[in-house]
Amino acid sequence: MCGIIGYCGRRPAVPLVIEGLSRLEYRGYDSSGIAYLQARRLELVRAEGKLAMLENKLAERSSSLATIGIGHTRWATHGLPVERNAHPHRSQNDALAIVHNGIIENYQELKDVLSSEGYVFSSDTDTEVLANLISFELDSLLVERFGQGAEFSKKVEEYIEKSNQNSSIFIEIMEEAFSNALKKAHGAYAVVLLSPMIPQNIFAARLAAPLLLGIGVGEFFVASDVPAFLPYTKDVVFLEDKEIAILSDSSYEVKSLETGHVVKKEIHHIPWDIQGAAKDGHKHFMLKEIMEQPKVLRDCLAGRVQDGKIVLPELDGIAVPTRIRILACGTSYNAGLWSQHYLESLAQIPVTVEIASEFRYRKPLLSTGELILVISQSGETADTLGALRLCKERGHTVLGLCNVLGSSLAREADATLYTQAGPEISVASTKAMLSQMVLLLLLSSYWGQRKNLYDDNAVKTRETILQGLISLPAVLDDLLPALRKKANELARKYAFAHSFFYLGRGLAYALALEGALKLKELSYIHAEAYASGEMKHGPIALIEPDFPTFVVAFDDEHFPKVRSGILEVQSRQGKVIALVQENCHVECEDMWYLPETSLPEFLALPAMQLFSYEMADYLGKDVDQPRNLAKSVTVE
Ligand code: M6R
């Protein structure tokens, strides 16, 4: 979703902020902006559209003296994606500028109060309301300290002069104003503030929206996500809800918003390197992330299988559950749905899988002792976090499956399994799903192992699964080039289509859902997935020669039924692409064979990802940043 970066140091801030924003572009955005202090003047530049538009505007200005600045990429929530709504927003009196992620829910009430105090607004955003609220609080405090007529707006020059001489008083006043305003704002925020009154400092705070500090030497960063400052430091402090950070070029301090007390924070070292967040010679991040899946498999398995046993020390303190509820959104939901089969067969645990946004907005009935398994690549998806909190409030143990170290999910869950897929930059999730599937499969086998279950009821034995997993990286390494070639051919052949069906049964159903999601989000071709058995209950009415069907099926007990479904589509002149294993005998317009392995899902997934990738690229779409989408959906 929106991206934030702030820099406080000794180097030119503007190029660093722009570079940080470009590293956050993957989150999705429709406008961008930057504020910096040049000779103590608050300068603000914003532009609609891509970052290049902002850079063009900045090229007309001189900003070389600025060593402090904040920047933002906006994904519209309040108001159109136009320049006046882009961040940063300054307060009416130019006392400060802020960037903000999240939503101030009571912004209209606050706006009404401020309007009655004479504030006039030039945007439709809740952020401008927050900027003015802070400035209102600031003015009140200045009057209190220095008497009537002491408002910042009336005495800008004088205050800048005074704050130069006695900066600590002004830092104190700004801190109080910032805290007072945030206490009045309801909703979610990651907010960063810059003001000519405190020219050496940046203020930051968070509530239910991610914000972290980058700890450098003689420089500090604040950002919504690690890649923003990864080339400069890997040392990170994660802010918690209701914490305020005050940065300068020589120190940082974190305080509790409620008590004002200093909070001692741990510094985490991020194991990613900048290479992991670069395209590495590939045309798009998405392609790079698909092609690196063999490595992801290796990283994800590393240390987790020893002497034929699964080792997950993160779960030592968690009892084997009697029921599991999986909660997730989008691709992570699809991974959860796929894992239901394995959890039920290998671990013999009943599993319910739900979309987090549906779950949290009803009054769900949970069984006593039901374990909540929350899956999220980013660990910041608002609905998934909302569902997690609801379950925790009811006293349930929450296990998180997450890719981003130190994310909200990882910090709020009782235990977290990290998928270790490395940074996923492309908005469309690919390698993260594969890594989630690996972990979910390990988890299913691990609980079976802890229950001392023999594999009588399992479709595949634990041993077959472990051997299959261990051999997968090499199999996939060999297969990926051929998959890409075939995906490219098929994409060219089917680029005419306006709609696609995706069909799957059993283990393949969740993959069909994922295939359809990938195709629509990347190529904007309408794609709908059905459990193959459902076709004849309605959807088949749509089949005609120009409406292709993508079938994914494996060499298992479901295949005879899937074949019948294919015949039904074909007898209505529907064209079928069949992504199947070599032993699946069927004749279709386009056969796409996968080698025989015990875990064909791990080959089918990259094949479908590549099909969508090639389709989107062939159709000239914005592969890494599809329209209207954001990498992590931090709004509800
Ligand atoms: O970070 P999360 O896994 O919680 O994200 C969930 C979805 O927003 C995400 O999977 C989304 O559906 C992707 N665009 C899919 O490619």
Tab-separated table of N, CA, C and O in Angstrom, residues 16-59:
chain	number	residue	atom	x	y	z
A	16	LEU	N	18.296	10.497	-1.500
A	16	LEU	CA	18.093	9.301	-0.672
A	16	LEU	C	16.605	8.989	-0.503
A	16	LEU	O	16.195	7.826	-0.522
A	17	VAL	N	15.840	10.047	-0.327
A	17	VAL	CA	14.389	9.845	-0.154
A	17	VAL	C	13.790	9.314	-1.466
A	17	VAL	O	12.991	8.370	-1.461
A	18	ILE	N	14.220	9.886	-2.589
A	18	ILE	CA	13.697	9.416	-3.886
A	18	ILE	C	14.096	7.956	-4.115
A	18	ILE	O	13.282	7.138	-4.552
A	19	GLU	N	15.330	7.632	-3.801
A	19	GLU	CA	15.774	6.242	-3.967
A	19	GLU	C	14.934	5.305	-3.078
A	19	GLU	O	14.502	4.237	-3.505
A	20	GLY	N	14.691	5.760	-1.858
A	20	GLY	CA	13.869	4.962	-0.939
A	20	GLY	C	12.470	4.766	-1.505
A	20	GLY	O	11.915	3.664	-1.465
A	21	LEU	N	11.918	5.838	-2.063
A	21	LEU	CA	10.565	5.722	-2.630
A	21	LEU	C	10.563	4.740	-3.793
A	21	LEU	O	9.625	3.966	-3.967
A	22	SER	N	11.628	4.787	-4.597
A	22	SER	CA	11.648	3.878	-5.753
A	22	SER	C	11.728	2.421	-5.266
A	22	SER	O	11.193	1.528	-5.902
A	23	ARG	N	12.334	2.208	-4.122
A	23	ARG	CA	12.388	0.839	-3.581
A	23	ARG	C	11.053	0.431	-2.967
A	23	ARG	O	10.847	-0.728	-2.632
A	24	LEU	N	10.188	1.399	-2.766
A	24	LEU	CA	8.862	1.075	-2.220
A	24	LEU	C	7.797	1.072	-3.305
A	24	LEU	O	6.632	0.823	-3.028
A	25	GLU	N	8.209	1.367	-4.548
A	25	GLU	CA	7.234	1.457	-5.638
A	25	GLU	C	6.391	0.200	-5.753
A	25	GLU	O	5.230	0.240	-6.113
A	26	TYR	N	7.031	-0.958	-5.428
A	26	TYR	CA	6.359	-2.242	-5.587
A	26	TYR	C	5.089	-2.336	-4.757
A	26	TYR	O	4.220	-3.156	-5.014
A	27	ARG	N	4.968	-1.491	-3.747
A	27	ARG	CA	3.790	-1.586	-2.886
A	27	ARG	C	2.536	-1.091	-3.602
A	27	ARG	O	1.431	-1.313	-3.123
A	28	GLY	N	2.739	-0.413	-4.745
A	28	GLY	CA	1.604	0.115	-5.488
A	28	GLY	C	1.330	1.542	-5.055
A	28	GLY	O	1.350	1.846	-3.871
A	29	TYR	N	1.117	2.458	-6.018
A	29	TYR	CA	0.863	3.850	-5.665
A	29	TYR	C	0.313	4.584	-6.873
A	29	TYR	O	0.412	4.089	-8.005
A	30	ASP	N	-0.271	5.741	-6.624
A	30	ASP	CA	-0.800	6.514	-7.736
A	30	ASP	C	-0.272	7.946	-7.755
A	30	ASP	O	-0.542	8.703	-8.679
A	31	SER	N	0.437	8.352	-6.721
A	31	SER	CA	1.043	9.685	-6.701
A	31	SER	C	2.159	9.641	-5.659
A	31	SER	O	2.253	8.691	-4.880
A	32	SER	N	2.998	10.679	-5.666
A	32	SER	CA	4.107	10.660	-4.706
A	32	SER	C	4.479	12.087	-4.328
A	32	SER	O	4.031	13.057	-4.971
A	33	GLY	N	5.297	12.203	-3.310
A	33	GLY	CA	5.694	13.551	-2.892
A	33	GLY	C	6.828	13.508	-1.900
A	33	GLY	O	7.153	12.460	-1.331
A	34	ILE	N	7.434	14.680	-1.700
A	34	ILE	CA	8.574	14.770	-0.801
A	34	ILE	C	8.545	16.134	-0.114
A	34	ILE	O	8.089	17.127	-0.695
A	35	ALA	N	8.999	16.179	1.130
A	35	ALA	CA	9.179	17.462	1.838
A	35	ALA	C	10.584	17.454	2.410
A	35	ALA	O	11.062	16.410	2.869
A	36	TYR	N	11.241	18.588	2.356
A	36	TYR	CA	12.597	18.682	2.909
A	36	TYR	C	12.813	20.093	3.424
A	36	TYR	O	12.038	21.026	3.108
A	37	LEU	N	13.856	20.239	4.249
A	37	LEU	CA	14.168	21.568	4.771
A	37	LEU	C	15.410	22.074	4.053
A	37	LEU	O	16.478	21.470	4.150
A	38	GLN	N	15.256	23.147	3.326
A	38	GLN	CA	16.372	23.747	2.610
A	38	GLN	C	16.567	25.127	3.226
A	38	GLN	O	15.664	25.959	3.148
A	39	ALA	N	17.713	25.320	3.873
A	39	ALA	CA	17.983	26.563	4.592
A	39	ALA	C	16.808	26.887	5.521
A	39	ALA	O	16.305	28.007	5.552
A	40	ARG	N	16.323	25.867	6.210
A	40	ARG	CA	15.239	25.951	7.185
A	40	ARG	C	13.889	26.322	6.595
A	40	ARG	O	12.941	26.606	7.321
A	41	ARG	N	13.807	26.326	5.302
A	41	ARG	CA	12.485	26.539	4.696
A	41	ARG	C	11.875	25.177	4.382
A	41	ARG	O	12.568	24.279	3.899
A	42	LEU	N	10.589	25.060	4.658
A	42	LEU	CA	9.902	23.800	4.374
A	42	LEU	C	9.523	23.776	2.889
A	42	LEU	O	8.715	24.591	2.439
A	43	GLU	N	10.134	22.893	2.140
A	43	GLU	CA	9.851	22.774	0.708
A	43	GLU	C	9.034	21.506	0.488
A	43	GLU	O	9.328	20.460	1.083
A	44	LEU	N	8.077	21.603	-0.394
A	44	LEU	CA	7.205	20.466	-0.618
A	44	LEU	C	6.944	20.293	-2.115
A	44	LEU	O	6.599	21.258	-2.794
A	45	VAL	N	7.164	19.122	-2.631
A	45	VAL	CA	6.946	18.863	-4.061
A	45	VAL	C	6.146	17.569	-4.184
A	45	VAL	O	6.485	16.562	-3.561
A	46	ARG	N	5.070	17.621	-5.003
A	46	ARG	CA	4.234	16.428	-5.140
A	46	ARG	C	3.839	16.251	-6.603
A	46	ARG	O	3.796	17.222	-7.356
A	47	ALA	N	3.554	15.037	-6.980
A	47	ALA	CA	3.168	14.806	-8.376
A	47	ALA	C	2.243	13.608	-8.481
A	47	ALA	O	2.343	12.654	-7.712
A	48	GLU	N	1.355	13.716	-9.462
A	48	GLU	CA	0.444	12.616	-9.760
A	48	GLU	C	1.211	11.576	-10.584
A	48	GLU	O	2.136	11.947	-11.311
A	49	GLY	N	0.848	10.345	-10.513
A	49	GLY	CA	1.432	9.326	-11.399
A	49	GLY	C	2.739	8.772	-10.868
A	49	GLY	O	2.974	8.741	-9.665
A	50	LYS	N	3.568	8.324	-11.783
A	50	LYS	CA	4.795	7.616	-11.413
A	50	LYS	C	5.841	8.546	-10.801
A	50	LYS	O	5.803	9.768	-11.000
A	51	LEU	N	6.792	7.939	-10.142
A	51	LEU	CA	7.852	8.670	-9.450
A	51	LEU	C	8.651	9.583	-10.391
A	51	LEU	O	9.148	10.643	-9.985
A	52	ALA	N	8.739	9.172	-11.656
A	52	ALA	CA	9.487	9.978	-12.636
A	52	ALA	C	8.897	11.389	-12.722
A	52	ALA	O	9.623	12.370	-12.936
A	53	MET	N	7.589	11.521	-12.524
A	53	MET	CA	6.932	12.843	-12.594
A	53	MET	C	7.429	13.714	-11.439
A	53	MET	O	7.655	14.915	-11.591
A	54	LEU	N	7.595	13.088	-10.285
A	54	LEU	CA	8.097	13.828	-9.123
A	54	LEU	C	9.555	14.236	-9.362
A	54	LEU	O	9.956	15.372	-9.080
A	55	GLU	N	10.309	13.320	-9.913
A	55	GLU	CA	11.725	13.620	-10.163
A	55	GLU	C	11.861	14.769	-11.163
A	55	GLU	O	12.724	15.638	-11.011
A	56	ASN	N	10.985	14.791	-12.174
A	56	ASN	CA	11.026	15.896	-13.148
A	56	ASN	C	10.806	17.225	-12.448
A	56	ASN	O	11.482	18.218	-12.710
A	57	LYS	N	9.844	17.237	-11.531
A	57	LYS	CA	9.550	18.487	-10.819
A	57	LYS	C	10.718	18.889	-9.929
A	57	LYS	O	11.057	20.065	-9.829
A	58	LEU	N	11.321	17.893	-9.289
A	58	LEU	CA	12.443	18.192	-8.381
A	58	LEU	C	13.652	18.722	-9.147
A	58	LEU	O	14.437	19.521	-8.621
A	59	ALA	N	13.777	18.277	-10.402
A	59	ALA	CA	14.936	18.690	-11.198
A	59	ALA	C	14.946	20.205	-11.408
A	59	ALA	O	15.995	20.808	-11.643
